[in-house]
mmCIF file of C-alpha atoms in Angstrom:
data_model
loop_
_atom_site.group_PDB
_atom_site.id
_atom_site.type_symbol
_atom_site.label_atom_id
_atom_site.label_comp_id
_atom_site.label_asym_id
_atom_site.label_seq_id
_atom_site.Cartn_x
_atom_site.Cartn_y
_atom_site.Cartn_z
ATOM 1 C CA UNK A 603 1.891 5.038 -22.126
ATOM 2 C CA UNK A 604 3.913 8.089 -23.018
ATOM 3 C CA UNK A 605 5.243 9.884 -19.693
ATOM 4 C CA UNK A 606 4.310 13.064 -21.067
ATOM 5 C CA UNK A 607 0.298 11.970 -21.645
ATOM 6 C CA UNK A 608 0.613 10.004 -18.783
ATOM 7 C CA UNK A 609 1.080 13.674 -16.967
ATOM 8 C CA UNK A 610 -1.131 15.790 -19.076
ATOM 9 C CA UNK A 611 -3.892 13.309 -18.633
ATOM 10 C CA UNK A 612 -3.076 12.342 -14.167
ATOM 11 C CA UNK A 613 -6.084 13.580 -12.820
ATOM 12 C CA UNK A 614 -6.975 12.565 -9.209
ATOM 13 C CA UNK A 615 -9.970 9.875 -9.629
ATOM 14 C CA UNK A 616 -12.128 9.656 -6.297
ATOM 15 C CA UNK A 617 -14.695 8.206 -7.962
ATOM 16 C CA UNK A 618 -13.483 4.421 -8.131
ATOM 17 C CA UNK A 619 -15.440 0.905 -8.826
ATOM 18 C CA UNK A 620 -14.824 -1.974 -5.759
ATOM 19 C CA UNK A 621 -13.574 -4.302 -8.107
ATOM 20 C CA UNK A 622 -10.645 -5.984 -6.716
ATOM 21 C CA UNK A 623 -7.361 -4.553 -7.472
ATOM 22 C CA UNK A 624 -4.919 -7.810 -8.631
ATOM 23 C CA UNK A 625 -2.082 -8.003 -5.902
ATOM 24 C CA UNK A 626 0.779 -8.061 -8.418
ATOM 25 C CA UNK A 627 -0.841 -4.728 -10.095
ATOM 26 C CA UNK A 628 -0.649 -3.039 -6.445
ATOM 27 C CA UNK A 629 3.155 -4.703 -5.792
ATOM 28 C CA UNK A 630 4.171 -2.850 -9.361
ATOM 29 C CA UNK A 631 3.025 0.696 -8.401
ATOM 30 C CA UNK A 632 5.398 0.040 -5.020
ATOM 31 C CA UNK A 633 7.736 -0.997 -7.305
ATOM 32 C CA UNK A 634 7.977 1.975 -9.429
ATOM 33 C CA UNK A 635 6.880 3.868 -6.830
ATOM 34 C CA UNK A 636 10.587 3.258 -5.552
ATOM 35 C CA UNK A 637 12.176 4.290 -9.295
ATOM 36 C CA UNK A 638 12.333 7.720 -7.267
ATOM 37 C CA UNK A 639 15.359 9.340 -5.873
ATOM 38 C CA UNK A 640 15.881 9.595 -2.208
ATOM 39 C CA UNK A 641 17.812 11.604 -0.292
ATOM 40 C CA UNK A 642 21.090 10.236 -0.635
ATOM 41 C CA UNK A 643 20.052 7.146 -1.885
ATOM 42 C CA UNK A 644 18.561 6.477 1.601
ATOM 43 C CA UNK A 645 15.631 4.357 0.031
ATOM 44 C CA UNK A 646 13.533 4.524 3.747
ATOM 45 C CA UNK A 647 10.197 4.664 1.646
ATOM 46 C CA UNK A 648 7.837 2.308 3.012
ATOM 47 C CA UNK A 649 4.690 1.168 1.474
ATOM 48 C CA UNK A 650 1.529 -0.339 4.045
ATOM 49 C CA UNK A 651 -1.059 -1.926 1.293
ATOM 50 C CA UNK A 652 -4.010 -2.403 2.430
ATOM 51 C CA UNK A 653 -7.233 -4.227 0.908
ATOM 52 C CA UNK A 654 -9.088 -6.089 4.207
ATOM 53 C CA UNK A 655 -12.356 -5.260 4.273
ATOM 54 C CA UNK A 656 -12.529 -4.635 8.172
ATOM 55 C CA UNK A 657 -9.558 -2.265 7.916
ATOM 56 C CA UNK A 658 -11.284 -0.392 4.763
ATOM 57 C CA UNK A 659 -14.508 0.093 7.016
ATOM 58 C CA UNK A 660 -12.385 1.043 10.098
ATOM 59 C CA UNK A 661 -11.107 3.324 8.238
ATOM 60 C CA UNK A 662 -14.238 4.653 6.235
ATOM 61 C CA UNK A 663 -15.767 5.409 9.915
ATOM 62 C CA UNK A 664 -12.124 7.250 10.970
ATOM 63 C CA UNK A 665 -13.269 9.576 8.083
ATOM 64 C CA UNK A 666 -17.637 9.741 9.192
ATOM 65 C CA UNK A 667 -16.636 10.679 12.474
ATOM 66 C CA UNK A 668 -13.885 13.170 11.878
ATOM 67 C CA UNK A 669 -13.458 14.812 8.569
ATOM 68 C CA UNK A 670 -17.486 14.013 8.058
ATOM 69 C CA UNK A 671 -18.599 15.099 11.575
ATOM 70 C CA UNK A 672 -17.038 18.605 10.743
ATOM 71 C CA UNK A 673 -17.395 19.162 7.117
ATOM 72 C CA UNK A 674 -20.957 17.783 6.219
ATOM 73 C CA UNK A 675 -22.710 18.999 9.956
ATOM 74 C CA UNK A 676 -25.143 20.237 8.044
ATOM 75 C CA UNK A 677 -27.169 18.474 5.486
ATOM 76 C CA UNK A 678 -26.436 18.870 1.504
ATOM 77 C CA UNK A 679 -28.841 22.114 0.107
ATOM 78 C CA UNK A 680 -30.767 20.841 -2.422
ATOM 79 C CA UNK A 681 -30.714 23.946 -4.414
ATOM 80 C CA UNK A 682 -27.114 24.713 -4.049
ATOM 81 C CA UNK A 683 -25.352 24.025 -7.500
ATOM 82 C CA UNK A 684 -22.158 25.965 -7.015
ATOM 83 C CA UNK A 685 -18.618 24.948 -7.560
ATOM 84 C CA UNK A 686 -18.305 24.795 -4.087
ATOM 85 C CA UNK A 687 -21.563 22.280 -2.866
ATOM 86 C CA UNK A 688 -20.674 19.994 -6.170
ATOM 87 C CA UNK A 689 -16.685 19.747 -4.458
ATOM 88 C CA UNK A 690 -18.268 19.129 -0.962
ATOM 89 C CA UNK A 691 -20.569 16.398 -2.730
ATOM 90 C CA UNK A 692 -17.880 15.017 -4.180
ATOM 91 C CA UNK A 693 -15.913 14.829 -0.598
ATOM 92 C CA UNK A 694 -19.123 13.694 0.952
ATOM 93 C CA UNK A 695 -19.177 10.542 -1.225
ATOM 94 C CA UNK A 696 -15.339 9.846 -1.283
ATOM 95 C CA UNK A 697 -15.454 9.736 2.881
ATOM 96 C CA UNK A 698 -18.690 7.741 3.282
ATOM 97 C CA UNK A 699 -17.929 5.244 0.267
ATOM 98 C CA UNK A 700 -14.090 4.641 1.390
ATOM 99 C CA UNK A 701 -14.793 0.883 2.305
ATOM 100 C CA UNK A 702 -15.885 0.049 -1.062
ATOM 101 C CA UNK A 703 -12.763 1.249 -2.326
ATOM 102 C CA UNK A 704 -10.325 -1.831 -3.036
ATOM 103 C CA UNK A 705 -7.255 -0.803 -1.875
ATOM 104 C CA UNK A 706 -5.349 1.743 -0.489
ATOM 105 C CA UNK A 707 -2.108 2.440 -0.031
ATOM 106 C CA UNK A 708 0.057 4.389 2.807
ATOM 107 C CA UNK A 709 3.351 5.797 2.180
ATOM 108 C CA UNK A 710 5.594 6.491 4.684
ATOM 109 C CA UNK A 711 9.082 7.307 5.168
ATOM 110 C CA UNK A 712 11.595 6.528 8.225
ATOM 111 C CA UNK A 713 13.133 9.702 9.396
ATOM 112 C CA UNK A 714 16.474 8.068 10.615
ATOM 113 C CA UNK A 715 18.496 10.304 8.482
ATOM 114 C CA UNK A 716 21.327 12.290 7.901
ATOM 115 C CA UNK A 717 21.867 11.774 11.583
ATOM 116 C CA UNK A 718 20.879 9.791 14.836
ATOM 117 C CA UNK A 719 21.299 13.009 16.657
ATOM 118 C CA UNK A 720 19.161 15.264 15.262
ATOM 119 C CA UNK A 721 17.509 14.120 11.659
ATOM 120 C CA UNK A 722 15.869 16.679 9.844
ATOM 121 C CA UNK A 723 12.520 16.181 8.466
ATOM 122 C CA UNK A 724 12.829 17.714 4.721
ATOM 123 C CA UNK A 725 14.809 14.879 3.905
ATOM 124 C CA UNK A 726 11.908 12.707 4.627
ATOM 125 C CA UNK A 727 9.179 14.929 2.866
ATOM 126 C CA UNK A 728 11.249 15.304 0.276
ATOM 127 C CA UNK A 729 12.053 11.505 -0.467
ATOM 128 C CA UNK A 730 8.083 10.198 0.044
ATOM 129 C CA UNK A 731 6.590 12.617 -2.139
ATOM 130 C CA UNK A 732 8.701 12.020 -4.979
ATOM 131 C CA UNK A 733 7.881 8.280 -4.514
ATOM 132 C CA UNK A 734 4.076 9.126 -4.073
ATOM 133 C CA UNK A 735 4.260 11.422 -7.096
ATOM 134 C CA UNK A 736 5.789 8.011 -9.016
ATOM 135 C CA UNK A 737 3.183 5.701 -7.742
ATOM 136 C CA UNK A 738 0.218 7.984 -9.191
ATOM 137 C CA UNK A 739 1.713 8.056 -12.456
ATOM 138 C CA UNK A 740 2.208 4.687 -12.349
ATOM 139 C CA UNK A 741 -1.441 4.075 -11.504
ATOM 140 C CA UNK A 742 -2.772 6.084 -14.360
ATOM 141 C CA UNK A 743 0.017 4.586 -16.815
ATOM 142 C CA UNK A 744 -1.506 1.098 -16.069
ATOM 143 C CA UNK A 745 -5.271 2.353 -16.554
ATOM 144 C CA UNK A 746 -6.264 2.533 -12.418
ATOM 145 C CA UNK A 747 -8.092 5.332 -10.497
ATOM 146 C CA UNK A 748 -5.900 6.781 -7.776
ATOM 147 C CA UNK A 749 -5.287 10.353 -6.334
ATOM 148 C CA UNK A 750 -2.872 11.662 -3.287
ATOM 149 C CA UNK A 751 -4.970 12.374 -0.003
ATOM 150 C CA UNK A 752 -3.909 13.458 3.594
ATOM 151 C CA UNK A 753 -6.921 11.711 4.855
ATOM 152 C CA UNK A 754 -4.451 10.186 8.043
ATOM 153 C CA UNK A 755 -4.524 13.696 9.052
ATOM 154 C CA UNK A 756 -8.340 13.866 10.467
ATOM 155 C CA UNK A 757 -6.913 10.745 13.092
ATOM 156 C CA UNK A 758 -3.295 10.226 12.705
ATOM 157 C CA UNK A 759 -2.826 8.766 16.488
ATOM 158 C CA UNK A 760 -5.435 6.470 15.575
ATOM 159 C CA UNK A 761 -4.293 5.783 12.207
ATOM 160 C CA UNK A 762 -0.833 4.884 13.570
ATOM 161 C CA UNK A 763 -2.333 2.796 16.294
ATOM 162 C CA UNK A 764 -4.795 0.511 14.346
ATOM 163 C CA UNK A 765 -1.784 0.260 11.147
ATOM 164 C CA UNK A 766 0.907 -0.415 14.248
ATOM 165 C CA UNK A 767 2.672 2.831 12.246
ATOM 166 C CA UNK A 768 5.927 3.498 14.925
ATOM 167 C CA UNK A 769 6.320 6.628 15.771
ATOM 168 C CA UNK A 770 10.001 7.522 13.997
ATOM 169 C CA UNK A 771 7.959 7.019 10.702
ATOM 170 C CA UNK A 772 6.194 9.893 8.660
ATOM 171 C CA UNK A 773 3.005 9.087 6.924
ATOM 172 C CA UNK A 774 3.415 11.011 3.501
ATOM 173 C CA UNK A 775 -0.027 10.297 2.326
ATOM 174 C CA UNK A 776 -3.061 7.908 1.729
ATOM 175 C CA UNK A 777 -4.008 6.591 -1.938
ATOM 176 C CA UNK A 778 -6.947 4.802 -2.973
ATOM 177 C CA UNK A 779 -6.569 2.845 -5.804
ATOM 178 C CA UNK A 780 -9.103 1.056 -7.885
ATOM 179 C CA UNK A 781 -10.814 0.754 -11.389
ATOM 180 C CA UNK A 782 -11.743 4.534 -12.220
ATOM 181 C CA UNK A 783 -15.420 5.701 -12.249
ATOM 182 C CA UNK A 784 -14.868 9.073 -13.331
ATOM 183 C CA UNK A 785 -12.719 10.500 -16.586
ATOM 184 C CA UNK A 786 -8.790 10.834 -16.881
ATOM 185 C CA UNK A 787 -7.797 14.686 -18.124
ATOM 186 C CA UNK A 788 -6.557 16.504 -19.323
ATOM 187 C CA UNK A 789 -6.134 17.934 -16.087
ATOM 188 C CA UNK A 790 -6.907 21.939 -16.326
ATOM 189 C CA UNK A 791 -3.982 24.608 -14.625
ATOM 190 C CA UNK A 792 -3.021 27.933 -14.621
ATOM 191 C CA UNK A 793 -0.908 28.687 -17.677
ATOM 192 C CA UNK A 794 3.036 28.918 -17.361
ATOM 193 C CA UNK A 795 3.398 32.310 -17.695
ATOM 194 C CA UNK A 796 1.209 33.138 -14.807
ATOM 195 C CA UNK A 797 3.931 30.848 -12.537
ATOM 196 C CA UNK A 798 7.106 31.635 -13.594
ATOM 197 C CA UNK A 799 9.777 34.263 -12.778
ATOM 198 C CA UNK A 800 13.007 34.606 -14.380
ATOM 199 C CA UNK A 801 15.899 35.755 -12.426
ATOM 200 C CA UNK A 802 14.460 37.228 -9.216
ATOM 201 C CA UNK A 803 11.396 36.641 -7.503
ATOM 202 C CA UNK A 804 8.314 38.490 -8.620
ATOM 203 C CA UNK A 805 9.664 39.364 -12.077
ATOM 204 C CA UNK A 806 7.705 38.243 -15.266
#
């Protein structure tokens, strides 16, 4: 696929079948996943795959009892069609349908750079995302559902414990991955001119 459709068109996909994903298809989005630069070449990503069912449901009931316990407290209105009840609908059946998912994958860095002493953590943001950003084109340039979620944030202790995630590594983010249920883009954003300064902040 062209890179340039490949970003017009990478939408995140939630909605995704339970089909397995083919382990050599997951090992190639890790693999171009690492096509990123890294801060000086440090290449600390790491990559935790992971398709076991009991770790998908362990998982799935992280999510019910955190991020579900405090976003859905309240049961779905009925009559409420907004923007805003169709997103948390869509969030309601992403957290409580996570173990049918496939796959997903964590992405993580090791923060052991530029120093021993005292390493600073932009270096490590800055080399997972671009890998992250690589692996979800990737996904949607071989025809799979995926999209970038902080879901280890509702229970990252727990996360870390159950994964056996040390504590000198960042988790970047979580990505399902799996045969998409819902539509690729074109993905819908402000236009340019509305981001852009030239020069100095602020000016048009």
């Amino acid at each position: 696929m062209d890179i340039f459709e490949a970003m017009e068109t990478c939408r995140s996909i939630r909605r995704l079948g339970s089909d397995p994903v083919p382990p050599e298809q997951l090992e190639r989005l890790v693999h171009l996943a690492t096509r990123a630069a890294s801060a000086g070449n440090s290449q600390l990503w790491r990559f935790l795959i992971v398709t076991d069912p009991a770790d998908r449901l362990w998982f799935r009931d992280m999510l019910a009892e955190t991020a579900g316990a405090t976003l859905f407290a309240d049961p779905p209105d009925a009559e409420d069609h907004s923007q805003a009840a169709r997103n948390l609908g869509s969030m309601r059946r992403f957290i409580f349908g996570f173990d049918k998912i496939p796959a997903f994958i964590i992405t993580a860095v090791e923060n052991t750079f530029p120093s021993a002493e005292a390493p600073d953590e932009r270096f490590a943001w800055s080399s997972i995302y671009l890998a992250t950003q690589n692996l979800l084109l990737a996904a949607r340039a071989m025809g799979l559902g995926a999209t970038m979620t902080t879901a280890h944030l509702w229970n990252e202790p727990a996360v870390r414990r159950h994964f056996g995630v040390p504590d000198d590594v960042h988790i970047g983010a979580t990505i399902p991955v799996g045969r998409p249920e819902g539509r690729y883009g074109p993905v819908t954003r402000r236009p340019t001119s509305e981001v852009i300064f030239r020069g100095r902040w602020g000016h048009p």
